[in-house]
Amino acid sequence: MVTLDRPAGLQIDPDVLRQSFDREPFGFDHSLSGLDLFKFEELQTLTEKYIGHNEDYYIAAGAPAPGAIFYSVPVAPYEPHVAMERLEAESYRILLKRPEKYDPRFRELIDQLFKQVVDSLGGLGDDRIVRLEAGLIISSAATTTPFHFDPEVGFFSQIEGEKIYHVYSPSILGEEELERFYRSGRVSIAQVDLDGRDPAREHVFSLRPGKGLHQPQNAAHWVETRGARSISYTFVFETEASRARGRARAFNHYLRSLKLNPAAPGANPALDAFKSEAMRVVLPIRKGIADIVHRARAE
Ligand SMILES: [Fe+2]
């Protein structure tokens, strides 16, 4: 068995965790920053393992403004090992997805941190994890990640450099905005507008090595690096219950298109379960049709 070079963990107050988990963002301290696996040379070696695995990385330039459209920002014409060499000469954000697939130390790290969180929560009850994965974000100085939300709960740790993380309470998003994203049933980032958001519901975290934050599912955010290169590590997960809520919202999207006014998830659990089960059948068919159309257009 491979082991980390020293013990590492998140220092989260169990009361804060139980009170705010997946409801409101909160900050915490962590002891991940000095681990060998985060040294820049080690990360360069890791990026070589990503060659040819373009489904597992995303490299883009910094956005011109926090409110920019996420996918309007140019994608880098390099694989990660080349972009790593150009972080100073140019301005990039490198996302390495699922590093635990490529280095067993990252597998050990995510398993350890996730167990710590679940133990502190007192377990997940009868809920079940359907996706647990990490991400490494290596960015040039002074780059901006535009405003969006993710369909997953996250624990984000700053490893090197500074990052200002602007994250809003999930309560800023209306049901219609959520439905527009969840109707597709895809695991992806969700585009939403930054304009007009309530500043009272924005949490701003000045992250440096040893600092982190909890990001509830659907908590929209934008992020900026400061005067130096930044390295961050996050792990995220979805549960069967969170997927079911997404499917209920997809169902509600259809009701709304029929000019009905559907109940938000949580108001009627039996109805939520019905909607979720109905969409469990419909969403794969919709995705299948979308894939066929996409392929037909490409031919
Ligand atoms: Fe995000």
mmCIF file of C-alpha atoms and ligand atoms in Angstrom:
data_model
loop_
_atom_site.group_PDB
_atom_site.id
_atom_site.type_symbol
_atom_site.label_atom_id
_atom_site.label_comp_id
_atom_site.label_asym_id
_atom_site.label_seq_id
_atom_site.Cartn_x
_atom_site.Cartn_y
_atom_site.Cartn_z
ATOM 1 C CA MET A 1 0.000 0.000 0.000
ATOM 2 C CA VAL A 2 1.223 3.506 -0.865
ATOM 3 C CA THR A 3 1.052 6.015 1.973
ATOM 4 C CA LEU A 4 1.121 9.790 2.119
ATOM 5 C CA ASP A 5 4.372 11.235 3.473
ATOM 6 C CA ARG A 6 2.574 12.586 6.558
ATOM 7 C CA PRO A 7 -0.919 12.720 8.063
ATOM 8 C CA ALA A 8 -3.218 15.270 6.415
ATOM 9 C CA GLY A 9 -6.731 16.383 7.103
ATOM 10 C CA LEU A 10 -9.347 19.132 7.241
ATOM 11 C CA GLN A 11 -9.923 20.912 10.553
ATOM 12 C CA ILE A 12 -13.683 21.382 10.534
ATOM 13 C CA ASP A 13 -15.764 22.076 13.623
ATOM 14 C CA PRO A 14 -18.305 19.181 13.679
ATOM 15 C CA ASP A 15 -21.078 21.532 14.873
ATOM 16 C CA VAL A 16 -20.453 23.944 11.987
ATOM 17 C CA LEU A 17 -20.340 21.012 9.570
ATOM 18 C CA ARG A 18 -23.648 19.539 10.757
ATOM 19 C CA GLN A 19 -25.329 22.954 10.785
ATOM 20 C CA SER A 20 -24.134 24.277 7.425
ATOM 21 C CA PHE A 21 -23.273 21.177 5.354
ATOM 22 C CA ASP A 22 -24.763 21.562 1.871
ATOM 23 C CA ARG A 23 -26.678 24.674 3.034
ATOM 24 C CA GLU A 24 -24.229 27.574 3.421
ATOM 25 C CA PRO A 25 -20.518 27.993 2.542
ATOM 26 C CA PHE A 26 -18.058 28.049 5.471
ATOM 27 C CA GLY A 27 -14.278 28.212 5.793
ATOM 28 C CA PHE A 28 -11.872 25.783 7.473
ATOM 29 C CA ASP A 29 -8.161 25.138 8.013
ATOM 30 C CA HIS A 30 -6.364 22.121 6.573
ATOM 31 C CA SER A 31 -2.934 20.471 6.646
ATOM 32 C CA LEU A 32 -2.624 19.414 2.991
ATOM 33 C CA SER A 33 -0.286 22.104 1.681
ATOM 34 C CA GLY A 34 3.074 20.510 2.582
ATOM 35 C CA LEU A 35 2.325 17.071 1.147
ATOM 36 C CA ASP A 36 4.889 15.808 -1.383
ATOM 37 C CA LEU A 37 2.219 15.005 -3.957
ATOM 38 C CA PHE A 38 1.431 18.730 -4.360
ATOM 39 C CA LYS A 39 5.035 19.791 -5.119
ATOM 40 C CA PHE A 40 5.201 21.447 -8.529
ATOM 41 C CA GLU A 41 7.720 18.877 -9.891
ATOM 42 C CA GLU A 42 5.461 16.026 -8.732
ATOM 43 C CA LEU A 43 2.507 17.713 -10.431
ATOM 44 C CA GLN A 44 4.541 18.038 -13.632
ATOM 45 C CA THR A 45 5.157 14.273 -13.526
ATOM 46 C CA LEU A 46 1.443 13.736 -12.889
ATOM 47 C CA THR A 47 0.454 15.825 -15.940
ATOM 48 C CA GLU A 48 2.495 13.531 -18.198
ATOM 49 C CA LYS A 49 0.121 10.714 -17.212
ATOM 50 C CA TYR A 50 -2.767 12.786 -18.616
ATOM 51 C CA ILE A 51 -1.359 12.738 -22.170
ATOM 52 C CA GLY A 52 -4.112 11.441 -24.462
ATOM 53 C CA HIS A 53 -6.795 11.597 -21.717
ATOM 54 C CA ASN A 54 -8.548 14.772 -22.813
ATOM 55 C CA GLU A 55 -11.746 13.727 -21.005
ATOM 56 C CA ASP A 56 -9.841 14.206 -17.747
ATOM 57 C CA TYR A 57 -8.571 17.762 -18.139
ATOM 58 C CA TYR A 58 -9.731 21.242 -19.105
ATOM 59 C CA ILE A 59 -7.355 24.131 -19.783
ATOM 60 C CA ALA A 60 -8.615 27.632 -20.459
ATOM 61 C CA ALA A 61 -7.361 31.197 -20.411
ATOM 62 C CA GLY A 62 -8.412 33.546 -17.633
ATOM 63 C CA ALA A 63 -11.819 35.173 -18.161
ATOM 64 C CA PRO A 64 -11.916 38.909 -19.008
ATOM 65 C CA ALA A 65 -14.502 39.509 -16.239
ATOM 66 C CA PRO A 66 -16.233 37.483 -13.475
ATOM 67 C CA GLY A 67 -19.540 37.674 -15.351
ATOM 68 C CA ALA A 68 -18.114 36.259 -18.619
ATOM 69 C CA ILE A 69 -19.833 33.271 -20.239
ATOM 70 C CA PHE A 70 -17.929 30.229 -18.925
ATOM 71 C CA TYR A 71 -17.350 28.457 -22.249
ATOM 72 C CA SER A 72 -16.719 31.692 -24.208
ATOM 73 C CA VAL A 73 -13.222 31.836 -22.705
ATOM 74 C CA PRO A 74 -10.615 30.404 -25.128
ATOM 75 C CA VAL A 75 -9.425 26.870 -24.431
ATOM 76 C CA ALA A 76 -5.631 26.367 -24.430
ATOM 77 C CA PRO A 77 -4.188 24.524 -27.434
ATOM 78 C CA TYR A 78 -1.948 22.422 -25.186
ATOM 79 C CA GLU A 79 -1.997 19.248 -23.161
ATOM 80 C CA PRO A 80 -1.489 19.787 -19.407
ATOM 81 C CA HIS A 81 2.238 18.942 -19.332
ATOM 82 C CA VAL A 82 2.877 21.703 -21.918
ATOM 83 C CA ALA A 83 0.530 24.219 -20.255
ATOM 84 C CA MET A 84 2.394 23.646 -16.961
ATOM 85 C CA GLU A 85 5.570 24.953 -18.644
ATOM 86 C CA ARG A 86 3.720 28.041 -19.916
ATOM 87 C CA LEU A 87 1.990 29.159 -16.705
ATOM 88 C CA GLU A 88 4.304 32.146 -16.322
ATOM 89 C CA ALA A 89 4.651 33.138 -19.975
ATOM 90 C CA GLU A 90 0.881 32.952 -20.599
ATOM 91 C CA SER A 91 -2.249 32.963 -18.465
ATOM 92 C CA TYR A 92 -3.989 29.611 -17.929
ATOM 93 C CA ARG A 93 -6.229 27.660 -15.591
ATOM 94 C CA ILE A 94 -5.433 23.933 -15.706
ATOM 95 C CA LEU A 95 -8.071 21.597 -14.253
ATOM 96 C CA LEU A 96 -6.827 18.039 -13.773
ATOM 97 C CA LYS A 97 -9.862 15.890 -13.116
ATOM 98 C CA ARG A 98 -9.762 12.714 -11.044
ATOM 99 C CA PRO A 99 -6.010 12.689 -10.125
ATOM 100 C CA GLU A 100 -6.813 9.596 -8.018
ATOM 101 C CA LYS A 101 -6.997 7.645 -11.310
ATOM 102 C CA TYR A 102 -3.380 8.498 -12.067
ATOM 103 C CA ASP A 103 -1.548 8.405 -8.708
ATOM 104 C CA PRO A 104 -2.485 6.086 -5.802
ATOM 105 C CA ARG A 105 -1.495 8.768 -3.282
ATOM 106 C CA PHE A 106 -4.389 10.904 -4.521
ATOM 107 C CA ARG A 107 -6.694 7.892 -4.092
ATOM 108 C CA GLU A 108 -5.531 7.562 -0.511
ATOM 109 C CA LEU A 109 -5.985 11.293 0.076
ATOM 110 C CA ILE A 110 -9.552 11.512 -1.232
ATOM 111 C CA ASP A 111 -10.636 8.370 0.631
ATOM 112 C CA GLN A 112 -9.137 9.704 3.862
ATOM 113 C CA LEU A 113 -10.690 13.188 3.571
ATOM 114 C CA PHE A 114 -14.081 11.908 2.492
ATOM 115 C CA LYS A 115 -14.192 9.441 5.401
ATOM 116 C CA GLN A 116 -13.292 12.263 7.762
ATOM 117 C CA VAL A 117 -16.200 14.392 6.517
ATOM 118 C CA VAL A 118 -18.731 11.540 6.571
ATOM 119 C CA ASP A 119 -17.642 10.453 10.070
ATOM 120 C CA SER A 120 -17.994 14.056 11.311
ATOM 121 C CA LEU A 121 -21.470 14.224 9.806
ATOM 122 C CA GLY A 122 -22.390 11.030 11.651
ATOM 123 C CA GLY A 123 -22.808 9.108 8.378
ATOM 124 C CA LEU A 124 -25.050 9.691 5.370
ATOM 125 C CA GLY A 125 -28.123 7.910 6.748
ATOM 126 C CA ASP A 126 -29.718 5.794 4.020
ATOM 127 C CA ASP A 127 -28.326 8.018 1.259
ATOM 128 C CA ARG A 128 -25.688 6.576 -1.097
ATOM 129 C CA ILE A 129 -22.713 8.132 -2.923
ATOM 130 C CA VAL A 130 -23.024 7.959 -6.715
ATOM 131 C CA ARG A 131 -19.946 10.047 -7.611
ATOM 132 C CA LEU A 132 -16.887 11.000 -5.568
ATOM 133 C CA GLU A 133 -13.905 12.592 -7.300
ATOM 134 C CA ALA A 134 -11.182 15.175 -6.864
ATOM 135 C CA GLY A 135 -9.853 17.998 -8.991
ATOM 136 C CA LEU A 136 -6.511 19.821 -9.049
ATOM 137 C CA ILE A 137 -6.568 23.405 -10.266
ATOM 138 C CA ILE A 138 -3.234 24.928 -11.242
ATOM 139 C CA SER A 139 -3.518 28.554 -12.386
ATOM 140 C CA SER A 140 -1.326 31.411 -13.533
ATOM 141 C CA ALA A 141 -1.227 34.603 -11.478
ATOM 142 C CA ALA A 142 -4.103 37.067 -11.945
ATOM 143 C CA THR A 143 -6.591 34.761 -13.698
ATOM 144 C CA THR A 144 -10.350 34.760 -13.244
ATOM 145 C CA THR A 145 -12.710 31.776 -13.329
ATOM 146 C CA PRO A 146 -16.140 33.070 -14.379
ATOM 147 C CA PHE A 147 -19.369 32.757 -12.435
ATOM 148 C CA HIS A 148 -21.119 29.339 -12.528
ATOM 149 C CA PHE A 149 -22.434 26.619 -10.235
ATOM 150 C CA ASP A 150 -21.696 22.899 -10.001
ATOM 151 C CA PRO A 151 -24.138 20.023 -9.355
ATOM 152 C CA GLU A 152 -22.100 18.663 -6.430
ATOM 153 C CA VAL A 153 -21.002 19.294 -2.843
ATOM 154 C CA GLY A 154 -17.340 20.341 -2.537
ATOM 155 C CA PHE A 155 -14.513 20.744 -0.038
ATOM 156 C CA PHE A 156 -11.897 23.084 -1.538
ATOM 157 C CA SER A 157 -8.353 23.455 -0.178
ATOM 158 C CA GLN A 158 -5.801 26.076 -1.191
ATOM 159 C CA ILE A 159 -2.354 24.485 -1.495
ATOM 160 C CA GLU A 160 -0.055 27.186 -2.953
ATOM 161 C CA GLY A 161 -0.492 30.886 -3.734
ATOM 162 C CA GLU A 162 -3.498 33.072 -3.004
ATOM 163 C CA LYS A 163 -7.024 32.871 -4.313
ATOM 164 C CA ILE A 164 -10.034 35.062 -3.652
ATOM 165 C CA TYR A 165 -13.097 32.814 -3.750
ATOM 166 C CA HIS A 166 -16.479 34.519 -4.136
ATOM 167 C CA VAL A 167 -19.235 32.021 -3.364
ATOM 168 C CA TYR A 168 -22.928 32.749 -2.900
ATOM 169 C CA SER A 169 -25.489 30.961 -0.822
ATOM 170 C CA PRO A 170 -27.373 28.411 -2.982
ATOM 171 C CA SER A 171 -30.501 30.388 -2.000
ATOM 172 C CA ILE A 172 -29.694 33.105 -4.616
ATOM 173 C CA LEU A 173 -30.763 30.799 -7.434
ATOM 174 C CA GLY A 174 -34.411 30.526 -8.386
ATOM 175 C CA GLU A 175 -36.032 27.186 -9.214
ATOM 176 C CA GLU A 176 -36.285 28.110 -12.908
ATOM 177 C CA GLU A 177 -32.527 28.676 -13.140
ATOM 178 C CA LEU A 178 -31.895 25.318 -11.485
ATOM 179 C CA GLU A 179 -34.429 23.552 -13.711
ATOM 180 C CA ARG A 180 -32.797 24.970 -16.872
ATOM 181 C CA PHE A 181 -29.579 23.207 -15.885
ATOM 182 C CA TYR A 182 -30.944 19.950 -14.447
ATOM 183 C CA ARG A 183 -33.223 19.277 -17.440
ATOM 184 C CA SER A 184 -30.186 17.929 -19.351
ATOM 185 C CA GLY A 185 -29.200 15.370 -16.696
ATOM 186 C CA ARG A 186 -25.530 16.018 -17.448
ATOM 187 C CA VAL A 187 -22.591 16.349 -15.037
ATOM 188 C CA SER A 188 -21.168 19.705 -16.074
ATOM 189 C CA ILE A 189 -20.830 23.312 -14.944
ATOM 190 C CA ALA A 190 -23.990 25.437 -15.019
ATOM 191 C CA GLN A 191 -23.988 28.867 -16.626
ATOM 192 C CA VAL A 192 -25.872 31.562 -14.688
ATOM 193 C CA ASP A 193 -25.830 35.381 -14.701
ATOM 194 C CA LEU A 194 -23.845 37.264 -12.064
ATOM 195 C CA ASP A 195 -25.730 40.541 -12.543
ATOM 196 C CA GLY A 196 -28.200 41.523 -9.851
ATOM 197 C CA ARG A 197 -27.194 38.933 -7.213
ATOM 198 C CA ASP A 198 -27.765 39.919 -3.591
ATOM 199 C CA PRO A 199 -24.351 41.001 -2.185
ATOM 200 C CA ALA A 200 -25.572 40.114 1.321
ATOM 201 C CA ARG A 201 -25.535 36.451 0.296
ATOM 202 C CA GLU A 202 -21.970 36.517 -1.065
ATOM 203 C CA HIS A 203 -19.209 34.925 1.039
ATOM 204 C CA VAL A 204 -15.675 36.066 0.148
ATOM 205 C CA PHE A 205 -12.834 33.780 1.242
ATOM 206 C CA SER A 206 -9.225 35.026 1.023
ATOM 207 C CA LEU A 207 -7.542 31.682 0.597
ATOM 208 C CA ARG A 208 -3.864 30.987 1.148
ATOM 209 C CA PRO A 209 -2.049 27.699 1.864
ATOM 210 C CA GLY A 210 -3.779 25.953 4.776
ATOM 211 C CA LYS A 211 -7.178 27.572 4.158
ATOM 212 C CA GLY A 212 -10.220 26.006 2.546
ATOM 213 C CA LEU A 213 -13.970 26.246 2.180
ATOM 214 C CA HIS A 214 -17.056 24.113 1.922
ATOM 215 C CA GLN A 215 -19.188 24.718 -1.149
ATOM 216 C CA PRO A 216 -22.780 23.435 -1.068
ATOM 217 C CA GLN A 217 -24.311 21.985 -4.232
ATOM 218 C CA ASN A 218 -25.662 24.793 -6.494
ATOM 219 C CA ALA A 219 -23.631 27.483 -4.652
ATOM 220 C CA ALA A 220 -22.652 29.779 -7.550
ATOM 221 C CA HIS A 221 -19.130 31.188 -7.434
ATOM 222 C CA TRP A 222 -16.344 33.010 -9.255
ATOM 223 C CA VAL A 223 -12.662 32.891 -8.369
ATOM 224 C CA GLU A 224 -9.548 35.007 -8.942
ATOM 225 C CA THR A 225 -5.871 34.304 -8.366
ATOM 226 C CA ARG A 226 -3.556 37.039 -7.109
ATOM 227 C CA GLY A 227 0.081 37.905 -7.814
ATOM 228 C CA ALA A 228 1.507 34.386 -8.008
ATOM 229 C CA ARG A 229 0.808 30.901 -9.378
ATOM 230 C CA SER A 230 -1.930 29.055 -7.494
ATOM 231 C CA ILE A 231 -2.462 25.362 -6.736
ATOM 232 C CA SER A 232 -5.779 24.159 -5.288
ATOM 233 C CA TYR A 233 -7.239 20.728 -4.515
ATOM 234 C CA THR A 234 -10.914 19.989 -4.189
ATOM 235 C CA PHE A 235 -12.999 16.869 -3.738
ATOM 236 C CA VAL A 236 -16.647 16.750 -4.702
ATOM 237 C CA PHE A 237 -19.484 14.279 -4.500
ATOM 238 C CA GLU A 238 -23.079 13.613 -5.443
ATOM 239 C CA THR A 239 -25.478 11.306 -3.650
ATOM 240 C CA GLU A 240 -28.498 9.359 -4.837
ATOM 241 C CA ALA A 241 -30.718 11.932 -3.049
ATOM 242 C CA SER A 242 -29.028 14.913 -4.756
ATOM 243 C CA ARG A 243 -29.355 13.210 -8.174
ATOM 244 C CA ALA A 244 -33.047 12.558 -7.424
ATOM 245 C CA ARG A 245 -33.571 16.265 -6.646
ATOM 246 C CA GLY A 246 -31.953 17.105 -9.993
ATOM 247 C CA ARG A 247 -34.333 14.720 -11.808
ATOM 248 C CA ALA A 248 -37.333 16.248 -9.988
ATOM 249 C CA ARG A 249 -36.178 19.664 -11.244
ATOM 250 C CA ALA A 250 -35.870 18.276 -14.784
ATOM 251 C CA PHE A 251 -39.506 17.109 -14.478
ATOM 252 C CA ASN A 252 -40.503 20.549 -13.171
ATOM 253 C CA HIS A 253 -38.890 22.148 -16.208
ATOM 254 C CA TYR A 254 -41.405 20.279 -18.405
ATOM 255 C CA LEU A 255 -44.314 21.233 -16.158
ATOM 256 C CA ARG A 256 -43.246 24.863 -16.386
ATOM 257 C CA SER A 257 -43.053 24.652 -20.189
ATOM 258 C CA LEU A 258 -46.730 23.560 -20.029
ATOM 259 C CA LYS A 259 -47.428 26.812 -18.131
ATOM 260 C CA LEU A 260 -47.882 24.943 -14.837
ATOM 261 C CA ASN A 261 -46.360 26.133 -11.564
ATOM 262 C CA PRO A 262 -44.577 23.068 -10.106
ATOM 263 C CA ALA A 263 -43.740 22.566 -6.423
ATOM 264 C CA ALA A 264 -40.015 22.933 -5.653
ATOM 265 C CA PRO A 265 -38.205 19.776 -4.466
ATOM 266 C CA GLY A 266 -38.679 19.263 -0.724
ATOM 267 C CA ALA A 267 -42.273 20.494 -0.512
ATOM 268 C CA ASN A 268 -43.829 17.094 -1.249
ATOM 269 C CA PRO A 269 -41.412 14.115 -0.918
ATOM 270 C CA ALA A 270 -43.829 11.566 -2.441
ATOM 271 C CA LEU A 271 -44.339 13.773 -5.491
ATOM 272 C CA ASP A 272 -40.567 14.375 -5.718
ATOM 273 C CA ALA A 273 -40.015 10.609 -5.770
ATOM 274 C CA PHE A 274 -42.586 10.183 -8.547
ATOM 275 C CA LYS A 275 -40.997 12.960 -10.647
ATOM 276 C CA SER A 276 -37.506 11.614 -10.077
ATOM 277 C CA GLU A 277 -38.489 8.065 -11.095
ATOM 278 C CA ALA A 278 -40.272 9.344 -14.206
ATOM 279 C CA MET A 279 -37.174 11.270 -15.282
ATOM 280 C CA ARG A 280 -34.901 8.289 -14.546
ATOM 281 C CA VAL A 281 -36.517 6.789 -17.674
ATOM 282 C CA VAL A 282 -36.791 9.968 -19.755
ATOM 283 C CA LEU A 283 -33.333 11.522 -19.245
ATOM 284 C CA PRO A 284 -31.264 8.663 -20.773
ATOM 285 C CA ILE A 285 -33.609 8.663 -23.815
ATOM 286 C CA ARG A 286 -33.202 12.440 -24.181
ATOM 287 C CA LYS A 287 -29.426 12.107 -23.884
ATOM 288 C CA GLY A 288 -29.478 9.290 -26.463
ATOM 289 C CA ILE A 289 -31.447 11.454 -28.887
ATOM 290 C CA ALA A 290 -29.142 14.439 -28.274
ATOM 291 C CA ASP A 291 -26.084 12.231 -28.970
ATOM 292 C CA ILE A 292 -27.629 10.931 -32.215
ATOM 293 C CA VAL A 293 -28.414 14.500 -33.351
ATOM 294 C CA HIS A 294 -24.894 15.605 -32.411
ATOM 295 C CA ARG A 295 -23.345 12.723 -34.383
ATOM 296 C CA ALA A 296 -25.624 13.352 -37.382
ATOM 297 C CA ARG A 297 -24.562 17.017 -37.419
ATOM 298 C CA ALA A 298 -20.895 16.024 -37.224
ATOM 299 C CA GLU A 299 -21.201 13.714 -40.266
HETATM 300 FE FE FE B 1 -16.911 25.478 -9.865
#
